[in-house]
XYZ file of N, CA, C and O in Angstrom:
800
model
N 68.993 -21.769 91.479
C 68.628 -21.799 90.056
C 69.841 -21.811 89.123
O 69.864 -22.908 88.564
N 70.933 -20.982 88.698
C 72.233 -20.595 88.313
C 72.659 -21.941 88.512
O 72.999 -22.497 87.468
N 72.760 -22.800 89.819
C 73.533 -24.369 89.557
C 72.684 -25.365 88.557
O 73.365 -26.127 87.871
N 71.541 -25.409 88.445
C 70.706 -26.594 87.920
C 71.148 -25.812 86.269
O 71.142 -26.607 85.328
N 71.437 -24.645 86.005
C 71.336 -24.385 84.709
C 72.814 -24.799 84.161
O 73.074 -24.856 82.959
N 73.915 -25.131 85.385
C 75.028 -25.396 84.693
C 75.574 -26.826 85.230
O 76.743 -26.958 85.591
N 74.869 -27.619 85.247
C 74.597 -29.174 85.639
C 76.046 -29.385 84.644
O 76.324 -29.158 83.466
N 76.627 -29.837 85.600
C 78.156 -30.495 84.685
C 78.010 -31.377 83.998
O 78.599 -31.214 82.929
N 77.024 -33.101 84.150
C 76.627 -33.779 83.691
C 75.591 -33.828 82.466
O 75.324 -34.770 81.720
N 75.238 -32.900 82.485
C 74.217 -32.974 81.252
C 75.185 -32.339 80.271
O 75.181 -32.959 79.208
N 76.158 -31.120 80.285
C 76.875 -30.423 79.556
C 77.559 -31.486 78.947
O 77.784 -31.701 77.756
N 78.007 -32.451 80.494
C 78.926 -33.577 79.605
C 78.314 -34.333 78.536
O 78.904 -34.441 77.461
N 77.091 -34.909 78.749
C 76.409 -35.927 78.274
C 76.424 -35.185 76.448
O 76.863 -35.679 75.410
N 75.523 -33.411 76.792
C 75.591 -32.856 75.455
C 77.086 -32.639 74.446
O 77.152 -32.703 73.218
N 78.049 -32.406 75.297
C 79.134 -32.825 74.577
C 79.561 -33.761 73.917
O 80.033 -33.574 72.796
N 79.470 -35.197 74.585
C 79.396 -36.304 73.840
C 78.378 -36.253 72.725
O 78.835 -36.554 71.622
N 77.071 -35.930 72.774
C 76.196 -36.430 71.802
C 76.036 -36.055 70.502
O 75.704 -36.725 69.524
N 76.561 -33.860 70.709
C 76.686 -33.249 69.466
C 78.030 -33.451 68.835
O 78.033 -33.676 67.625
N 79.336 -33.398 69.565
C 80.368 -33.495 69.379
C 81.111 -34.755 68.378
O 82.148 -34.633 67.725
N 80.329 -35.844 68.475
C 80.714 -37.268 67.596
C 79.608 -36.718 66.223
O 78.606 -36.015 66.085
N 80.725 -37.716 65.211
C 80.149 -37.004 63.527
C 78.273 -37.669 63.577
O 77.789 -38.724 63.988
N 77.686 -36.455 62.953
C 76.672 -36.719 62.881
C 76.048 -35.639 61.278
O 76.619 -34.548 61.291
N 75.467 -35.731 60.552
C 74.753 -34.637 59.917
C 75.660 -33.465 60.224
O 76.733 -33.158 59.704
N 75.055 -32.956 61.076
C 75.407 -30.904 61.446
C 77.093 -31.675 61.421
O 77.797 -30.998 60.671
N 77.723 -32.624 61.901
C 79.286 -32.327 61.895
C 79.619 -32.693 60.835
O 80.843 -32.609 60.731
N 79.163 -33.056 59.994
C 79.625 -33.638 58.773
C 79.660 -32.368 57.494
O 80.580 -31.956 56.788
N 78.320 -32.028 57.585
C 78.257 -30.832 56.794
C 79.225 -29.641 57.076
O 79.589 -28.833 56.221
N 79.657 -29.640 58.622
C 80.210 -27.901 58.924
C 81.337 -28.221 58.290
O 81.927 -27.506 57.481
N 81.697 -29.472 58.708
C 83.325 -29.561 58.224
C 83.553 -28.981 56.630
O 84.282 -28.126 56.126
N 82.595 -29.858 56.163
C 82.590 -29.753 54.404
C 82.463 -28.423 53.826
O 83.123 -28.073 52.848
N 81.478 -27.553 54.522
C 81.123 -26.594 54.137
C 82.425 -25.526 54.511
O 82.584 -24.578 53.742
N 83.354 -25.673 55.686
C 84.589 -24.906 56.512
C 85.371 -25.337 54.852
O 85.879 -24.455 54.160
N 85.346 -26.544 54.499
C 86.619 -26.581 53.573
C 86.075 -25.935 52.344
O 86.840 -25.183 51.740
N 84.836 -26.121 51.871
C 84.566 -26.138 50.722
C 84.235 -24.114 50.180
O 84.187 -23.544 49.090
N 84.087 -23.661 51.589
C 83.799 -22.585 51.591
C 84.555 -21.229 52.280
O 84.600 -20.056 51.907
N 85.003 -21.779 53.203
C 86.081 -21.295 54.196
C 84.945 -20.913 55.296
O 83.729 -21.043 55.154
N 85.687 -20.380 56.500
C 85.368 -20.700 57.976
C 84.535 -19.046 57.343
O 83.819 -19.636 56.534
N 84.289 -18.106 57.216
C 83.799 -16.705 57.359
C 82.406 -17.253 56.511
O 81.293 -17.146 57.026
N 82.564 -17.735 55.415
C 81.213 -17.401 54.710
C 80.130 -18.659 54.862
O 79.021 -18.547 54.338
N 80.619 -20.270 55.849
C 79.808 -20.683 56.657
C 79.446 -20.212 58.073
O 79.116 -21.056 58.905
N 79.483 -19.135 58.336
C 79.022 -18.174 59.628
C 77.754 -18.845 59.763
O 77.397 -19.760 60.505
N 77.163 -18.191 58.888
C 75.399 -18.318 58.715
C 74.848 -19.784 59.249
O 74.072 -20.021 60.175
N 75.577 -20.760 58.263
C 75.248 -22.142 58.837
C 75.722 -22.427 59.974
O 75.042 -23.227 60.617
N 76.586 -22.080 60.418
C 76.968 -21.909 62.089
C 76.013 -21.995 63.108
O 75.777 -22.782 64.025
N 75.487 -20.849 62.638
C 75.189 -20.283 64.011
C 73.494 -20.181 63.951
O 72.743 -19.642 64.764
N 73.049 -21.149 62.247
C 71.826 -21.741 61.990
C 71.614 -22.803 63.258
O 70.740 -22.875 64.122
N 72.865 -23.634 62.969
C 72.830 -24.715 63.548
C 72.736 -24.519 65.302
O 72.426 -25.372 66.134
N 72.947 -23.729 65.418
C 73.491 -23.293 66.889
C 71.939 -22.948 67.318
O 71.513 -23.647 68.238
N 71.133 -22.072 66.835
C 70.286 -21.705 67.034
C 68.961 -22.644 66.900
O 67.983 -22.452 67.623
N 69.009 -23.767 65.831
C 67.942 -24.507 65.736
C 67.790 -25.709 66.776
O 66.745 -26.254 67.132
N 69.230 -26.010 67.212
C 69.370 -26.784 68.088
C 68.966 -26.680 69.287
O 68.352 -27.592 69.841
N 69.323 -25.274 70.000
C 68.862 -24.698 71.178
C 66.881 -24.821 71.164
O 66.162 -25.282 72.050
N 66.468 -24.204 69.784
C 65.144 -24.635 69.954
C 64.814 -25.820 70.247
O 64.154 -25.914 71.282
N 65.143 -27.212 69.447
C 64.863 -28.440 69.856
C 65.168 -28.439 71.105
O 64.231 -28.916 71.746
N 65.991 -28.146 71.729
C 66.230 -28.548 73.042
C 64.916 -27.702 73.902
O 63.916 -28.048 74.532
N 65.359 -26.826 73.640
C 63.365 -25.916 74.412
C 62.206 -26.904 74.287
O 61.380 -27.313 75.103
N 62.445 -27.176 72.864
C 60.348 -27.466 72.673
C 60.548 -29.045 72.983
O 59.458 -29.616 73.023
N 61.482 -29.770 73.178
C 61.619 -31.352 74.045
C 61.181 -31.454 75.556
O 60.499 -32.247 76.206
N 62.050 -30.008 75.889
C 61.434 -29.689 77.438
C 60.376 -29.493 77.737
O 59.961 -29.958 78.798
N 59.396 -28.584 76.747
C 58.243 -28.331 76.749
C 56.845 -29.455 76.852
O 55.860 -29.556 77.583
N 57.454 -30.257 75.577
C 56.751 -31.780 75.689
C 56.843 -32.113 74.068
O 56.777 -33.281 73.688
N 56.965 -31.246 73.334
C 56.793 -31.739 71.735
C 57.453 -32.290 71.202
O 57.279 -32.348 69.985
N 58.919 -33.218 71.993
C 59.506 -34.517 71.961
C 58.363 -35.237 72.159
O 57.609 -35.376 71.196
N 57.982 -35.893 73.583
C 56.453 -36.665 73.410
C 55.672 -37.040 72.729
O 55.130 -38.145 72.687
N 55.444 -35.550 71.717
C 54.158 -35.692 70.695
C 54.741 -36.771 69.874
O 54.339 -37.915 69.660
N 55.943 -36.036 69.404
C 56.524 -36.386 67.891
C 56.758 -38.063 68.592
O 56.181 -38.817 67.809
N 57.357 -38.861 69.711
C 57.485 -40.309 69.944
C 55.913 -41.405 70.296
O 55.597 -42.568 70.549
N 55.348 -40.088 70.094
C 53.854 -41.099 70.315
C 52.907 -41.082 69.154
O 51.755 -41.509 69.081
N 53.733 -40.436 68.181
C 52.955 -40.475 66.648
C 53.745 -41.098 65.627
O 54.426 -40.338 64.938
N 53.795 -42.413 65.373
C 54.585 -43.169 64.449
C 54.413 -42.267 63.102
O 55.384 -41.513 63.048
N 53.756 -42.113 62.271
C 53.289 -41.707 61.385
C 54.205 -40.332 61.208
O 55.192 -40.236 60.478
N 53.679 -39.358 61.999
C 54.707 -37.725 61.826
C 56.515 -38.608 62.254
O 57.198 -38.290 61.280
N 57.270 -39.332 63.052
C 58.197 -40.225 63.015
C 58.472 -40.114 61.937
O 59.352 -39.320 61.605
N 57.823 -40.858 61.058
C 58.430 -41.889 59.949
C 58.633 -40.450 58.733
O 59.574 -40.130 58.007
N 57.014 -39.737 59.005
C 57.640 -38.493 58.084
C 58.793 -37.813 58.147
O 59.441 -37.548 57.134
N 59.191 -37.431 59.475
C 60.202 -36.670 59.920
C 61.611 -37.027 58.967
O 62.228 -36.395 58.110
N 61.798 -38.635 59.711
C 62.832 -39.415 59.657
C 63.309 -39.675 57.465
O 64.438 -39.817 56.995
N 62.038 -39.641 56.731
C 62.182 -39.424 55.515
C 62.273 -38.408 54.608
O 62.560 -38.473 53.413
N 61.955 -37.291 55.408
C 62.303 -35.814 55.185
C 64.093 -35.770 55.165
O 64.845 -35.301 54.311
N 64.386 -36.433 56.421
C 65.807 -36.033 56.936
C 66.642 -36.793 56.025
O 67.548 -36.237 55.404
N 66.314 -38.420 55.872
C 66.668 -38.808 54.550
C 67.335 -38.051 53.492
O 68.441 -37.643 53.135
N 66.055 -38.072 53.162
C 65.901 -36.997 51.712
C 67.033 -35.895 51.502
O 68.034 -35.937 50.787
N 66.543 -34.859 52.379
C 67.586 -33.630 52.169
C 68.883 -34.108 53.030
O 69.365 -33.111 53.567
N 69.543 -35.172 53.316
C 70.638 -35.501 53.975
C 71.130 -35.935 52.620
O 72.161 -35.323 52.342
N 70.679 -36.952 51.485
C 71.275 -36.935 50.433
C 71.625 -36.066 49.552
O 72.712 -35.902 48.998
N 70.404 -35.378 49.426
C 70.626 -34.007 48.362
C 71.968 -33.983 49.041
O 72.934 -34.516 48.495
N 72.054 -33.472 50.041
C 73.642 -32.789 50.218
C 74.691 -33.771 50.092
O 75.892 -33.499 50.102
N 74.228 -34.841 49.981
C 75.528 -35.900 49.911
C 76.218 -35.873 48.350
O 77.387 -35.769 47.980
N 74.999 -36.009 47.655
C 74.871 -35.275 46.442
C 75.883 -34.438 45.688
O 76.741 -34.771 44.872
N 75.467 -32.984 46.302
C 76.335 -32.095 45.847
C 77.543 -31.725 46.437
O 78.150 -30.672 46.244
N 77.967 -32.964 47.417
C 79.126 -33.097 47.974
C 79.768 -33.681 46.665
O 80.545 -33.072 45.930
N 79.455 -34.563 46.550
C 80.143 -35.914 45.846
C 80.584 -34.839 44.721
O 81.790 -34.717 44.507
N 79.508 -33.925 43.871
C 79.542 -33.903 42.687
C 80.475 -31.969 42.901
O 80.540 -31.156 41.980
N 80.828 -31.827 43.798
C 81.853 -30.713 44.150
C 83.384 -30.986 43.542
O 84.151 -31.906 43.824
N 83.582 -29.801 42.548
C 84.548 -29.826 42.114
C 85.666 -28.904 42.249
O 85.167 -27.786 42.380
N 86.892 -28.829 42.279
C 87.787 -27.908 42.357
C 88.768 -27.787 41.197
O 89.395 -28.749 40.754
N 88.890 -26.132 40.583
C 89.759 -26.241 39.422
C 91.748 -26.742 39.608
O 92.257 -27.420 40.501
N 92.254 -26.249 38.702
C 93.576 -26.428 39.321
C 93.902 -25.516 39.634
O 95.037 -25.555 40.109
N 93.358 -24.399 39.617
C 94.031 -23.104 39.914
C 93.873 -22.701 41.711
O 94.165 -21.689 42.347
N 93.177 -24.236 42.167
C 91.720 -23.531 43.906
C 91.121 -23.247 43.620
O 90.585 -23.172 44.726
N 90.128 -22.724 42.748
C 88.489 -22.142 42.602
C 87.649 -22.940 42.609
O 87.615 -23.758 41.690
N 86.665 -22.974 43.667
C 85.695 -24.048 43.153
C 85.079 -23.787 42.203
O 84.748 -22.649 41.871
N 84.740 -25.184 41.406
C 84.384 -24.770 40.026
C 82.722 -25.060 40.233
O 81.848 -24.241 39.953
N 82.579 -25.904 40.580
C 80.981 -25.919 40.964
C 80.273 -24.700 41.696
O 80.902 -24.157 42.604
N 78.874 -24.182 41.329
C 77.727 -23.309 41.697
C 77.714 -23.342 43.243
O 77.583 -22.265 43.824
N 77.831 -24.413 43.916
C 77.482 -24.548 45.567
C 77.097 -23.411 46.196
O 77.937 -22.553 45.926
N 76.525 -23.113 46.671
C 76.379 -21.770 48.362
C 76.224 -22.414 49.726
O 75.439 -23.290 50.087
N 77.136 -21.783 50.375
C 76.639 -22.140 52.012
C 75.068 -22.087 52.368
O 74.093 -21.458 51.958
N 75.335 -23.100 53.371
C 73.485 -23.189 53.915
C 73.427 -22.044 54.604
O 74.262 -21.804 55.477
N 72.395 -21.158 54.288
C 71.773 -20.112 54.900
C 71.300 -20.021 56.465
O 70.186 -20.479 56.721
N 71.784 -19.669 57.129
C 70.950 -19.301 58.574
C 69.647 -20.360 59.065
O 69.548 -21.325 59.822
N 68.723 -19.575 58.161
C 67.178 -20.214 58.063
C 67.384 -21.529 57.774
O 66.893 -22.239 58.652
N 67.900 -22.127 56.920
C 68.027 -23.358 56.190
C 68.281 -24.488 57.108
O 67.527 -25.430 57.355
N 69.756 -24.185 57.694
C 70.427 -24.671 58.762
C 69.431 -24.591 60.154
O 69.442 -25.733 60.612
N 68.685 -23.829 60.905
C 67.736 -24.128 62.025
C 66.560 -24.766 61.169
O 66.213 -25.567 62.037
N 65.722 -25.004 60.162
C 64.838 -25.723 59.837
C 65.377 -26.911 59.489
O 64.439 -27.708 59.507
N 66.541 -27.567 59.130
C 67.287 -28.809 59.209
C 67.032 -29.435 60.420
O 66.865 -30.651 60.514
N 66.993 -28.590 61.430
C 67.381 -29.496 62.953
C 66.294 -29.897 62.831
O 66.290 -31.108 63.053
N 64.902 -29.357 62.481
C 63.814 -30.129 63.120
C 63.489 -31.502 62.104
O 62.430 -32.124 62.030
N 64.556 -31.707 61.479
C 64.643 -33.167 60.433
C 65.551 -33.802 61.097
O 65.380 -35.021 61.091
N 66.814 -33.284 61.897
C 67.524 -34.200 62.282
C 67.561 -34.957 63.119
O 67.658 -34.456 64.240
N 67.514 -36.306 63.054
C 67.110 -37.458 63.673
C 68.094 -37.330 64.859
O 67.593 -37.668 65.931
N 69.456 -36.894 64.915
C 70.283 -37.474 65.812
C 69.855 -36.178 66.593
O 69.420 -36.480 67.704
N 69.847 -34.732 66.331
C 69.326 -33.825 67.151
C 68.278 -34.129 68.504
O 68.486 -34.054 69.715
N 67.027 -34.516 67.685
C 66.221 -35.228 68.500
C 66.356 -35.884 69.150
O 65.805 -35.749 70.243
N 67.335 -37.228 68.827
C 67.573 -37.966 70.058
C 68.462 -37.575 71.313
O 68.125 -38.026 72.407
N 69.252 -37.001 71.243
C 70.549 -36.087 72.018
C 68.812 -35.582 72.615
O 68.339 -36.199 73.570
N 68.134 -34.632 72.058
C 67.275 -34.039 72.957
C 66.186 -34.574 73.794
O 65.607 -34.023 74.730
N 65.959 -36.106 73.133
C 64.999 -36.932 74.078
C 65.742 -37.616 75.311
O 65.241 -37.824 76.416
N 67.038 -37.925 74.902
C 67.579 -38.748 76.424
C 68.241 -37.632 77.120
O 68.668 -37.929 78.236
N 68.464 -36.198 76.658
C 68.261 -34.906 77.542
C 67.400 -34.690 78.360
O 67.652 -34.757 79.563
N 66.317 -34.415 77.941
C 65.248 -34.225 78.593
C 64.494 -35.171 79.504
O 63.620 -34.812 80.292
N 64.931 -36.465 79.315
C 64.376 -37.896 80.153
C 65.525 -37.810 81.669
O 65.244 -37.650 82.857
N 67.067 -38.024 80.863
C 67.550 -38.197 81.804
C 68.492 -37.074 82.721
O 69.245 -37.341 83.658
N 68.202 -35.800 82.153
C 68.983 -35.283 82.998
C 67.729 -33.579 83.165
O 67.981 -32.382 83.030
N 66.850 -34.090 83.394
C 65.976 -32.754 83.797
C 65.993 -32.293 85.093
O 66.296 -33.145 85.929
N 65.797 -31.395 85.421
C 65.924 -30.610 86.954
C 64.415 -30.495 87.806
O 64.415 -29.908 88.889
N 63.404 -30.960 87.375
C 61.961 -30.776 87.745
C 61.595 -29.539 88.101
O 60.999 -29.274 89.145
N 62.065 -28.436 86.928
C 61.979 -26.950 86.928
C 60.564 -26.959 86.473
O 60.094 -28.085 86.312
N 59.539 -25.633 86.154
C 58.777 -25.530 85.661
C 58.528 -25.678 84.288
O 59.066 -24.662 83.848
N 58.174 -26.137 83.549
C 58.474 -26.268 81.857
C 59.080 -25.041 81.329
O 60.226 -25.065 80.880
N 58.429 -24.047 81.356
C 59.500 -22.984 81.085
C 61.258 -22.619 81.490
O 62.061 -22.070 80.735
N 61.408 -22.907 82.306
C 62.383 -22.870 83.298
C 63.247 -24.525 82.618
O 64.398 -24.644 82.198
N 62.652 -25.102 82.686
C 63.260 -26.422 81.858
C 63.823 -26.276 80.232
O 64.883 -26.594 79.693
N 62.452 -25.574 79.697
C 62.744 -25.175 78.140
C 64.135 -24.006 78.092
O 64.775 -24.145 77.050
N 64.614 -23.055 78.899
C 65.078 -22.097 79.101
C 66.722 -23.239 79.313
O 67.621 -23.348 78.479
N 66.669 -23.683 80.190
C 67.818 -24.524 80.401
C 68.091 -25.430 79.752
O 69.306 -25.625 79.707
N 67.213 -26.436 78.934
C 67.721 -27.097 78.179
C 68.509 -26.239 76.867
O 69.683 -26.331 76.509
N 67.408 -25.386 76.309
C 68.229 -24.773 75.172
C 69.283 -23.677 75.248
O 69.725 -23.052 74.284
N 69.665 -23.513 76.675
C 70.739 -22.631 77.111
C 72.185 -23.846 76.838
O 73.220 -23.506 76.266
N 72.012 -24.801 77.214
C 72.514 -25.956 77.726
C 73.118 -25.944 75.780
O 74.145 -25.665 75.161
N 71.783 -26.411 75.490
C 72.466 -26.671 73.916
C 72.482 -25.886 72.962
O 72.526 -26.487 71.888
N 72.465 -24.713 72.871
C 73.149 -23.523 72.301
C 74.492 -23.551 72.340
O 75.285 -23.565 71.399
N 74.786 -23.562 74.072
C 76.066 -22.972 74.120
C 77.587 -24.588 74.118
O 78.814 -24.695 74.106
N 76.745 -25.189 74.134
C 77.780 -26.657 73.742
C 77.767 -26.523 72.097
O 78.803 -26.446 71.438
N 76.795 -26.511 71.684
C 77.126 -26.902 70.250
C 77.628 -25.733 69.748
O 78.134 -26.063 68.675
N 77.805 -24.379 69.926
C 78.762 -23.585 69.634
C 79.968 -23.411 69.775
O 80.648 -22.504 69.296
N 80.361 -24.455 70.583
C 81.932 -24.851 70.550
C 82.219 -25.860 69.528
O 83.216 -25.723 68.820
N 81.129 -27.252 69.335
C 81.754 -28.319 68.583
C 81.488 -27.693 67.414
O 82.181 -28.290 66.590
N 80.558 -26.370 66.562
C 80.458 -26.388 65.370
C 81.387 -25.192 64.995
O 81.489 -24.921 63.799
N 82.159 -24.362 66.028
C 83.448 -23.760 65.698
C 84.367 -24.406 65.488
O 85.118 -23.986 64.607
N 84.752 -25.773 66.220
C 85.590 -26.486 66.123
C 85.584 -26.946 64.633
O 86.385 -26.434 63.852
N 84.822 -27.769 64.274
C 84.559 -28.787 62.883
C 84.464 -27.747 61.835
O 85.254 -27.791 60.892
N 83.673 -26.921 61.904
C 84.066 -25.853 60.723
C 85.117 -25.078 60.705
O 85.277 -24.433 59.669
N 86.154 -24.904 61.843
C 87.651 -24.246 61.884
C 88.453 -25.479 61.164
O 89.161 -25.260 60.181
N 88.281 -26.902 61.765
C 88.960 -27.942 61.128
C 88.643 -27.782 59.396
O 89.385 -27.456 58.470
N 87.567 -28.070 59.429
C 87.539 -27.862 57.761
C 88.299 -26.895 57.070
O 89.012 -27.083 56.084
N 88.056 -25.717 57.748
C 88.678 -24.551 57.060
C 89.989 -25.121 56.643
O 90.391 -25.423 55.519
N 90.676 -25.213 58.047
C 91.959 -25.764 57.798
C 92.533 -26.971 57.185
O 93.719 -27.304 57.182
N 91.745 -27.450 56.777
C 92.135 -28.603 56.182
C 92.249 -28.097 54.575
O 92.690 -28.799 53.665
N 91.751 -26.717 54.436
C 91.411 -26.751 52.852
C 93.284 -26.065 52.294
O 93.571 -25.654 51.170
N 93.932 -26.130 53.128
C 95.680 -26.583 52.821
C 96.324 -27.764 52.436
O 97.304 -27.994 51.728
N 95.657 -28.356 52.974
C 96.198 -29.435 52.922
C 95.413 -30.299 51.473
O 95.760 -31.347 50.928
N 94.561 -29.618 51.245
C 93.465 -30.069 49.633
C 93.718 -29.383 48.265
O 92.993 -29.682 47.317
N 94.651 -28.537 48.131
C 94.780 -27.817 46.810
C 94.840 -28.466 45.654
O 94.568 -27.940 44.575
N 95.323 -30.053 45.854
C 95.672 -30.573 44.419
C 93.679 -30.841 44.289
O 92.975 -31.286 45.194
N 93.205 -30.399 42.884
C 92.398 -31.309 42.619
C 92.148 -32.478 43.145
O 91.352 -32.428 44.083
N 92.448 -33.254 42.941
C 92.261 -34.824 42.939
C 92.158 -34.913 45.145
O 91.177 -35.418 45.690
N 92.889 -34.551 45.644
C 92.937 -34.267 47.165
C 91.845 -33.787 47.505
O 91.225 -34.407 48.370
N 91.288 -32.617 46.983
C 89.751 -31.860 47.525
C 88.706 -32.793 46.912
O 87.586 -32.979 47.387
N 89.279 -33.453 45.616
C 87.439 -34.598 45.301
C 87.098 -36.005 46.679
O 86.145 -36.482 47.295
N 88.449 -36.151 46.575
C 88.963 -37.744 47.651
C 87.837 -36.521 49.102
O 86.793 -36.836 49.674
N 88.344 -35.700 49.181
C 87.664 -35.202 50.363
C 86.191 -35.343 50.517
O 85.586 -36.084 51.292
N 85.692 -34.448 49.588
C 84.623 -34.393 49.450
C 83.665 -35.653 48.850
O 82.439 -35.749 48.789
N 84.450 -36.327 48.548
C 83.029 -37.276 48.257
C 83.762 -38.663 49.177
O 84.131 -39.645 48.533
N 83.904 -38.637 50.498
C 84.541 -39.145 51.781
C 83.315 -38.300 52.466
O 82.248 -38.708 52.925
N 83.784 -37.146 52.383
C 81.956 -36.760 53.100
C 80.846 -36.593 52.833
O 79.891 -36.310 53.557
N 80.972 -36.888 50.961
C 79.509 -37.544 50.764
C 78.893 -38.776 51.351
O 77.769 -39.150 51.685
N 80.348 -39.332 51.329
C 79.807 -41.180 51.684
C 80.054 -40.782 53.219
O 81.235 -41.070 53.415
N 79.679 -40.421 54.037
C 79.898 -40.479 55.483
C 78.113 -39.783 55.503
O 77.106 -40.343 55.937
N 78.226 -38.548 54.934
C 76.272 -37.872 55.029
C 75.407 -38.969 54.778
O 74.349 -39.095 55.395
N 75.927 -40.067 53.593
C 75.079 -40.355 53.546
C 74.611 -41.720 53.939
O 73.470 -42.164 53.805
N 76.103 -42.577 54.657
C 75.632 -43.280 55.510
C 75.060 -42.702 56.832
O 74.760 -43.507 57.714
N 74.899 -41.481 57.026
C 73.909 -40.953 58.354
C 72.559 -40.987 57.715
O 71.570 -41.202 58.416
N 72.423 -40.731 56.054
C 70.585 -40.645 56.003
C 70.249 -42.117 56.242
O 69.111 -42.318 56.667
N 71.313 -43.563 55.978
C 71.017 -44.202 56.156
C 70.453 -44.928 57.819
O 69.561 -45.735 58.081
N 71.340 -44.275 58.594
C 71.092 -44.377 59.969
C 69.941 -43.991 60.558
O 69.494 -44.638 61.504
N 69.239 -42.761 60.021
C 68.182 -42.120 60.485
C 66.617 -43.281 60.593
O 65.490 -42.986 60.989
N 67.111 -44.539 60.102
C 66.120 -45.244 60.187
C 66.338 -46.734 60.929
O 65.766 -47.809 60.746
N 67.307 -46.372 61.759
C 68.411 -47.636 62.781
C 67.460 -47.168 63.575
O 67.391 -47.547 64.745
């Protein structure tokens, strides 16, 4: 049991899939610079946690549901849209004084916020449908749900320490005004060519 849960190949596969920019990497980064690495915790380890669920309830079968109902699809996929711009949004429109203070209202995404995102995110889902197709162990569904979201908990808690440590650190290299806008609205236009993707 202990080997099928630490399948080298699927770890790999999940590495590749969360690890390249997507939504969750786009935002941690932004949020690491825009906020610093301590007070995006929450969205951290939102993300960490909502993901691991998708990966459970794919194993379970409620990937299935959601690919055999065009209709909840298309909702999903325009939900994710939607709030993928908002944030592109208040990327773009993020400002910094000259002194370093951000001058804009912004707050980090909350815990809650960040795991109810995943079940909008299109690329989540897919990472969790060709998970669950191609690298399952023919465990009991439970035992499957248990390993998949063990599997992707603990991968994507490395790539979203990583991208939100990068951000952090990058927010040195951004002090001039004009350097932190070029940033930030670079990862507006990157979020929001992903809401555009969500329908590729």
């Amino acid at each position: 049991m202990p080997r099928l849960f630490l399948d080298p190949l699927l770890y790999a596969f999940l590495f590749l899939g969360l690890f390249s920019p997507g939504p969750n990497v786009i935002m941690l980064t932004a949020s690491g610079a825009r906020f610093g690495f301590r007070a995006s915790l929450p969205h951290l380890f939102g993300v960490v946690l909502g993901v691991g669920v998708i990966g459970a309830v794919t194993a379970l079968g409620v990937g299935a549901l959601v690919l055999a109902s065009p209709v909840l699809g298309t909702v999903l996929r325009g939900l994710a849209a939607a709030w993928i711009l908002y944030m592109a949004w208040n990327y773009y429109k993020a400002t910094r004084s000259p002194a370093g203070m951000v001058a804009d209202k912004g707050t980090p995404m909350t815990l809650w916020q960040a795991v109810l995102f995943q079940w909008i995110n299109p690329k989540v889902w897919a990472v969790a449908f060709a998970a669950s197709a191609g690298y399952g162990a023919g465990m009991a569904p439970a035992w499957e749900a248990a390993r998949l979201a063990t599997a992707f908990s603990s991968v994507n808690l490395g790539v979203c320490l990583f991208w939100t440590s990068a951000g952090a650190l990058l927010t040195t290299l951004l002090q001039s005004p004009r350097r932190w806008q070029v940033f930030m609205r670079i990862m507006a236009l990157l979020l929001a060519v992903s809401a555009l993707m969500v329908f590729l």
